[in-house]
Short mmCIF file of C-alpha atoms in Angstrom, two decimals:
data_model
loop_
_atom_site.label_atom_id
_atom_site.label_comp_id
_atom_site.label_asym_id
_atom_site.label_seq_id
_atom_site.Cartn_x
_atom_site.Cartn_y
_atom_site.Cartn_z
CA UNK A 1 0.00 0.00 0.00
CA UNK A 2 1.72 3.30 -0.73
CA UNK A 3 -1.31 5.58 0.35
CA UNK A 4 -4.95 5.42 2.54
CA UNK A 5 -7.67 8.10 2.37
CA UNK A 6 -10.05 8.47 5.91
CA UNK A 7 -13.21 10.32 4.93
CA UNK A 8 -15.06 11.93 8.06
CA UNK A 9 -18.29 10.39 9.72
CA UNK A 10 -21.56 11.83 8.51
CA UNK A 11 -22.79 11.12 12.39
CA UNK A 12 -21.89 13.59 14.01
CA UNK A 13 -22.05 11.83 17.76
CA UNK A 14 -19.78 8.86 16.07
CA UNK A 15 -17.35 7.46 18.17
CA UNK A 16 -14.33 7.53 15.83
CA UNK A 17 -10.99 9.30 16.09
CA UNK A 18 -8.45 10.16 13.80
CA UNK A 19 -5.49 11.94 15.58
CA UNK A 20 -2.42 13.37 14.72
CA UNK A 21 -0.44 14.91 17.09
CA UNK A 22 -3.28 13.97 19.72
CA UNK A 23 -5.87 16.61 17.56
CA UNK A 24 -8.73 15.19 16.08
CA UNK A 25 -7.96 15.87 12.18
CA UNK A 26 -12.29 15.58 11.96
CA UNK A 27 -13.52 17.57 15.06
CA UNK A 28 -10.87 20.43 15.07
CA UNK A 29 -11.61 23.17 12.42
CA UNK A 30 -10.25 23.26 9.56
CA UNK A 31 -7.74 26.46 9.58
CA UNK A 32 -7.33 25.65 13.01
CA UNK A 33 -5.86 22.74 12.42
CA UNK A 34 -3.68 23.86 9.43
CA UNK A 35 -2.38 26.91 11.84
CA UNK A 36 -1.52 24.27 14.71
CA UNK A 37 0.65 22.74 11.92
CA UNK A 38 2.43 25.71 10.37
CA UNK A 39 3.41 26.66 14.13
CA UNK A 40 4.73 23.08 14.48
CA UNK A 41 7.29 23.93 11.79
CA UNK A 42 5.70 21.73 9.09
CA UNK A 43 5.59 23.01 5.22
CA UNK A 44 1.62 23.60 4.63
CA UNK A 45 0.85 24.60 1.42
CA UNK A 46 -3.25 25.97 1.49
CA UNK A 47 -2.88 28.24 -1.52
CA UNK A 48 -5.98 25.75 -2.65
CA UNK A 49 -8.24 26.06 -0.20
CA UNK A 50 -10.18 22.91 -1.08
CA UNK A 51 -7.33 20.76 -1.09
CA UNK A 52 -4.23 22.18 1.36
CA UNK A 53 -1.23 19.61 1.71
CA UNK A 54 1.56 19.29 3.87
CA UNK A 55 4.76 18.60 2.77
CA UNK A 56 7.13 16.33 4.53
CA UNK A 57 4.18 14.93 6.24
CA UNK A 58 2.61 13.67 3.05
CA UNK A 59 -0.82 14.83 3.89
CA UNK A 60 -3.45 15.74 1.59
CA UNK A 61 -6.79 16.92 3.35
CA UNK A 62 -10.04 17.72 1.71
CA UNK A 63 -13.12 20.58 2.55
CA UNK A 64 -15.11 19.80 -0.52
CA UNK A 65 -18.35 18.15 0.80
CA UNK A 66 -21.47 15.92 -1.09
CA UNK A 67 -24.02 16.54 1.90
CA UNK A 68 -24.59 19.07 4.22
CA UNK A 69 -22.05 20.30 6.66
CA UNK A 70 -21.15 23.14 9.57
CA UNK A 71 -19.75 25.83 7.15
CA UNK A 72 -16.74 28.34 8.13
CA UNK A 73 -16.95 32.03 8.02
CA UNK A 74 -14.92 31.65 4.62
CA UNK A 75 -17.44 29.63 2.48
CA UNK A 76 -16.09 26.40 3.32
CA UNK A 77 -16.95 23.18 5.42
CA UNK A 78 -15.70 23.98 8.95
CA UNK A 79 -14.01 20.70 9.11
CA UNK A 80 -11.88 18.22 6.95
CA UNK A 81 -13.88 15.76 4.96
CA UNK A 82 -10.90 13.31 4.29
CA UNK A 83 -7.01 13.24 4.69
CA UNK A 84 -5.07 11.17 2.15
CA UNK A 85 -1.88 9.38 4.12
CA UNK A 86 0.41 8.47 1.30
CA UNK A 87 4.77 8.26 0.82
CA UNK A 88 6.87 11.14 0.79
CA UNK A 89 7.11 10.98 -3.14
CA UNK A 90 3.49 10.50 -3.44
CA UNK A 91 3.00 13.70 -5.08
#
């Protein structure tokens, strides 16, 4: 296997987890979470909002959703709807 995608529960009250660093990459907004990064030192690249990465990390999230969601203040689903885990020379 040289990547996984996670897509987010549509239940909200679901009992599942997905943490990295010990934040949860589906409960913790969006920007929030890509700020908590950036201050970590790590390379994010959100010039796409719909699709920000992180480099060195290899992780690919995505805001685009198919059903409704909590929306930000910028337009955009409040939360992650997936994260793609792949290799380092993925992209």
């Amino acid at each position: 296997m040289t990547a996984i995608e996670v897509w987010r529960f549509h239940n909200e009250d679901a009992d599942a987890h997905v943490l990295l660093d010990g934040v949860d990459v589906f409960r913790t907004p969006a920007r929030v979470l890509l700020a908590r990064l950036s201050e970590q030192g790590h390379d994010v690249q959100d010039a796409d909002d719909e699709y920000p990465r992180v480099s060195g990390l290899t992780l690919a999230f995505t805001r685009t959703a198919g059903h409704e969601v909590p929306m930000d203040t910028d337009g955009m689903p409040l939360y992650f709807e997936s994260v793609l885990v792949a290799a380092e020379d993925y992209y």
